[in-house]
mmCIF file of C-alpha atoms in Angstrom:
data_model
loop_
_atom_site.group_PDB
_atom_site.id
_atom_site.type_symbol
_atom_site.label_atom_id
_atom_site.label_comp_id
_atom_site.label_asym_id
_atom_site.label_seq_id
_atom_site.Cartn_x
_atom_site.Cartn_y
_atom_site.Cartn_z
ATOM 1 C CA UNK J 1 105.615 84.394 13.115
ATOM 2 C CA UNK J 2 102.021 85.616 12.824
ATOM 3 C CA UNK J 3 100.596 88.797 12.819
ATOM 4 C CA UNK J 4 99.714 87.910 16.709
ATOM 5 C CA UNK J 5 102.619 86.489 17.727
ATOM 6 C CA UNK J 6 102.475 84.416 21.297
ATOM 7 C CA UNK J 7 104.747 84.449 24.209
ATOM 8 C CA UNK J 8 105.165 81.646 26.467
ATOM 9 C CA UNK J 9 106.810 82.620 29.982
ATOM 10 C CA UNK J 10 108.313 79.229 32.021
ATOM 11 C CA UNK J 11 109.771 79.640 35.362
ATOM 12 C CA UNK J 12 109.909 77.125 38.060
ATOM 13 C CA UNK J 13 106.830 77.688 40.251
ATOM 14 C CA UNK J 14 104.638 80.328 37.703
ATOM 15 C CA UNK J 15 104.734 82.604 40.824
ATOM 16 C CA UNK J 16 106.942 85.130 40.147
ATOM 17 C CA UNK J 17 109.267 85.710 37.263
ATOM 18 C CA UNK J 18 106.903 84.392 34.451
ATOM 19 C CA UNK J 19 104.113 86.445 36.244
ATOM 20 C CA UNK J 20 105.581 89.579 36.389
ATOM 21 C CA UNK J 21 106.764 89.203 32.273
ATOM 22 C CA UNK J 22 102.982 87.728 31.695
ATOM 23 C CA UNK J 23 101.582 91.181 33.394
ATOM 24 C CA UNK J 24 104.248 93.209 31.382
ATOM 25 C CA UNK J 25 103.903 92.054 28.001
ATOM 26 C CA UNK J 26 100.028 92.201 28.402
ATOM 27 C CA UNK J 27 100.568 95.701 29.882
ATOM 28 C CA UNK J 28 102.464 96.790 27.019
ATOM 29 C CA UNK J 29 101.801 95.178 24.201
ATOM 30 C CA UNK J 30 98.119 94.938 24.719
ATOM 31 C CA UNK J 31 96.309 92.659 22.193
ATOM 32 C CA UNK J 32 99.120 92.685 19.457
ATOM 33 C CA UNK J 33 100.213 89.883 21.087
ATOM 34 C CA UNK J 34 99.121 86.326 22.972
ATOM 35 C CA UNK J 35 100.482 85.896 26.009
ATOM 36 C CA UNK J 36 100.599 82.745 28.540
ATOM 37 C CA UNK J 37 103.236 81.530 31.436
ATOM 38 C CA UNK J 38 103.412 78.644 33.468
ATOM 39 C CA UNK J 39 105.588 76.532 35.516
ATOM 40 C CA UNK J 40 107.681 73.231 35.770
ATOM 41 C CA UNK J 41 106.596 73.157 39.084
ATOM 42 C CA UNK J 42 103.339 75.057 39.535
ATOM 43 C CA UNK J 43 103.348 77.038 43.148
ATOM 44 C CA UNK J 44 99.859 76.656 44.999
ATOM 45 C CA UNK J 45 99.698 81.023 44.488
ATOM 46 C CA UNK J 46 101.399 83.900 42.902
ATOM 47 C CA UNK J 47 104.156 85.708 45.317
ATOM 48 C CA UNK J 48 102.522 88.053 47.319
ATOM 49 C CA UNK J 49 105.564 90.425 47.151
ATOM 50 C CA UNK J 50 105.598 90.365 42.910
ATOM 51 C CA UNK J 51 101.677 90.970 43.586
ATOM 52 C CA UNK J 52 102.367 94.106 45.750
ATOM 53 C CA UNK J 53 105.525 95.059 43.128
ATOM 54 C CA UNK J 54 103.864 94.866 40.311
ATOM 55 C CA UNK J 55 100.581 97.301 41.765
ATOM 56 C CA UNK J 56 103.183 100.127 42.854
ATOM 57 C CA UNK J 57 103.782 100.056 38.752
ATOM 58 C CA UNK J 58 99.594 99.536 38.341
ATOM 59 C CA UNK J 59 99.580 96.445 37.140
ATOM 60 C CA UNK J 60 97.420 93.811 38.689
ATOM 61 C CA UNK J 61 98.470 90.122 38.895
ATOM 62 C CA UNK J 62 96.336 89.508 42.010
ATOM 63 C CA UNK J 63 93.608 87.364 40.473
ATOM 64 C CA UNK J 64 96.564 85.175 38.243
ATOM 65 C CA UNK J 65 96.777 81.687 39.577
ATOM 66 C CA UNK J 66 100.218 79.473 39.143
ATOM 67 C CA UNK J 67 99.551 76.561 36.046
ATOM 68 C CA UNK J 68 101.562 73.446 34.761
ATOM 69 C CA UNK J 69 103.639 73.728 31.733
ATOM 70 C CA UNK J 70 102.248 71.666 28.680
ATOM 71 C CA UNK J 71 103.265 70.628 25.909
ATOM 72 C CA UNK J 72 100.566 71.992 23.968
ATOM 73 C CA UNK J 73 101.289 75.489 25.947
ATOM 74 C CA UNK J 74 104.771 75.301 24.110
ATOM 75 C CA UNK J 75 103.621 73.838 20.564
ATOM 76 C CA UNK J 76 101.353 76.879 20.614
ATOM 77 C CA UNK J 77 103.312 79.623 21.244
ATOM 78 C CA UNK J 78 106.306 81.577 18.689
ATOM 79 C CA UNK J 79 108.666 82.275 21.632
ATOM 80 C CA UNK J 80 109.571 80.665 24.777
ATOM 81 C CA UNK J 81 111.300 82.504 27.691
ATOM 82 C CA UNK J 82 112.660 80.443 30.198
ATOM 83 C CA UNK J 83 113.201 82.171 33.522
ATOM 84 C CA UNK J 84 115.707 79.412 35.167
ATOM 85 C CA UNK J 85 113.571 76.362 35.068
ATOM 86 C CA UNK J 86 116.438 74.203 33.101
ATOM 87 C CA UNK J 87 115.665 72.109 30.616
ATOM 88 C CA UNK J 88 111.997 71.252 31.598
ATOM 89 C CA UNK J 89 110.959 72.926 28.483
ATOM 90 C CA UNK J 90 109.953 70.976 25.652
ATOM 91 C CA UNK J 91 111.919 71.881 22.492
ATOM 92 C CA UNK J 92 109.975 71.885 19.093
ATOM 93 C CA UNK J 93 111.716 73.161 15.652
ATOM 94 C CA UNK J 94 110.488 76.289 14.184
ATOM 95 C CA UNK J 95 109.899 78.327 17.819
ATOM 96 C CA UNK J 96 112.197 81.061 19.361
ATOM 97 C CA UNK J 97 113.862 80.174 22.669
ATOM 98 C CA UNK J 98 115.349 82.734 25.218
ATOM 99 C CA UNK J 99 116.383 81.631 28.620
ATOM 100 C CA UNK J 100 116.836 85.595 30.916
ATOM 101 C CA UNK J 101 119.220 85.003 33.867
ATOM 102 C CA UNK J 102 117.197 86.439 36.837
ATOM 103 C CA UNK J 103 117.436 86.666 40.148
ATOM 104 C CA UNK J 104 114.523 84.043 41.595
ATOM 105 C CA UNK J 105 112.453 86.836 43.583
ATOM 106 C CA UNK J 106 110.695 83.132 45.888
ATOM 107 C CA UNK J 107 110.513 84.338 49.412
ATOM 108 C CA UNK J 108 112.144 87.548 48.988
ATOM 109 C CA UNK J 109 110.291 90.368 50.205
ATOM 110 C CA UNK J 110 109.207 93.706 48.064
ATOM 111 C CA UNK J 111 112.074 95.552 48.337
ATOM 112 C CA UNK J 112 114.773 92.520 46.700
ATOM 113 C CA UNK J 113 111.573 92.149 43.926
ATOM 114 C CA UNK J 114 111.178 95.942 42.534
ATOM 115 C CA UNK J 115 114.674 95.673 41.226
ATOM 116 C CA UNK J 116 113.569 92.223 39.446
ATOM 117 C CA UNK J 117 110.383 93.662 38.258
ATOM 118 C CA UNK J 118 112.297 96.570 36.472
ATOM 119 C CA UNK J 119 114.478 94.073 34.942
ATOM 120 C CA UNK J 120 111.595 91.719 33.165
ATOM 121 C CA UNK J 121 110.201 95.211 32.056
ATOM 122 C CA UNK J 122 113.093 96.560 30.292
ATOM 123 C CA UNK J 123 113.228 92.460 28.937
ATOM 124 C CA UNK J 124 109.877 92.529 28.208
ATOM 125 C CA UNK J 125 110.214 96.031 25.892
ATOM 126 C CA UNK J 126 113.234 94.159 24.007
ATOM 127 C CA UNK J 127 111.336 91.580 23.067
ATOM 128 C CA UNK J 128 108.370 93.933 22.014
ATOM 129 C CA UNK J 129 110.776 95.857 19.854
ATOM 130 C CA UNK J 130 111.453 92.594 18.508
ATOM 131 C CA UNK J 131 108.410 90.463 17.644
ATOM 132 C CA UNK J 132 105.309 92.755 17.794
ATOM 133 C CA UNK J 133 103.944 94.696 14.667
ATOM 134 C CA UNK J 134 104.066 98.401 15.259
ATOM 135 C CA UNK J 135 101.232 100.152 15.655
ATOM 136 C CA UNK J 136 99.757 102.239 12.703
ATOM 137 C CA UNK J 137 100.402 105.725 12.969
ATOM 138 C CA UNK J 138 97.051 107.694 12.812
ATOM 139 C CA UNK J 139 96.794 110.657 10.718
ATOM 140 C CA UNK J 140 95.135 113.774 12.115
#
C-alpha cells in the first residue's frame, strides 16, 4: 500500500452508506489518506436524513453528489468497502476487499440513520487503525 493509501466506498445508490464512510474517513483521517465512493446504481442526490445525521456529528455531506462506480475508481484505489451492493464490484488482484453488513438507511428517516452513522464511524476508525500511517509525534 502507499504511503497515501485510497479508500473506495460502493453502496448501491452512493446516497447513504458510502457517503456517510466517505465524510468519516475524510473527517478523520484527513489527508493521510484518498478517499472516493460511488454507486452501482447512482441515486439522483445524497439522503437528506444521512445529510442532517451526519451535521448533528459536524460533518457536512450536503454539497456531495451520488456518482457511478468505474472501473478505473476500483483499479485506483488499495481497499474496497462494499456496503451491500453484491457483486457489482469489479475484482482486481493485489487490492483489499471488505464487504460491512449494514442496515440500508434509503428512506428511513434521522432517527433509524444516527444508529447507522455511529456504526460506519466506529468501521471507519478500524480501518484507520489499520491502513493509515500514524501521525508523527511532535516534540515540545
Amino acid at each position: 500500500m502507499a504511503d497515501k493509501p485510497s479508500v473506495l466506498f460502493v453502496c448501491v445508490h452512493n446516497a447513504g452508506r458510502s457517503q456517510m464512510a466517505a465524510a468519516w474517513l475524510a473527517h478523520l483521517a484527513g489527508d493521510r489518506v484518498e478517499v472516493r465512493s460511488a454507486g452501482s446504481d447512482p441515486g439522483s442526490a445524497v439522503n437528506p436524513a444521512a445529510v442532517e445525521a451526519m451535521a448533528e456529528v459536524g460533518v457536512d455531506i450536503s454539497g456531495e453528489t451520488p456518482k457511478v462506480l468505474t472501473v478505473d475508481a476500483v483499479r485506483e484505489s488499495d481497499v474496497c468497502v462494499t456496503m451491500g451492493c453484491g457483486d457489482t464490484c469489479p475484482v482486481f488482484p493485489g487490492k483489499r476487499y471488505l464487504d460491512w453488513k449494514l442496515e440500508d438507511p434509503a428512506g428511513q428517516g434521522v432517527e433509524a440513520v444516527r444508529p447507522i452513522r455511529d456504526e460506519i464511524r466506529t468501521l471507519v476508525e478500524g480501518l484507520i487503525a489499520e491502513i493509515v500511517p500514524a501521525k508523527p509525534e511532535s516534540r515540545g
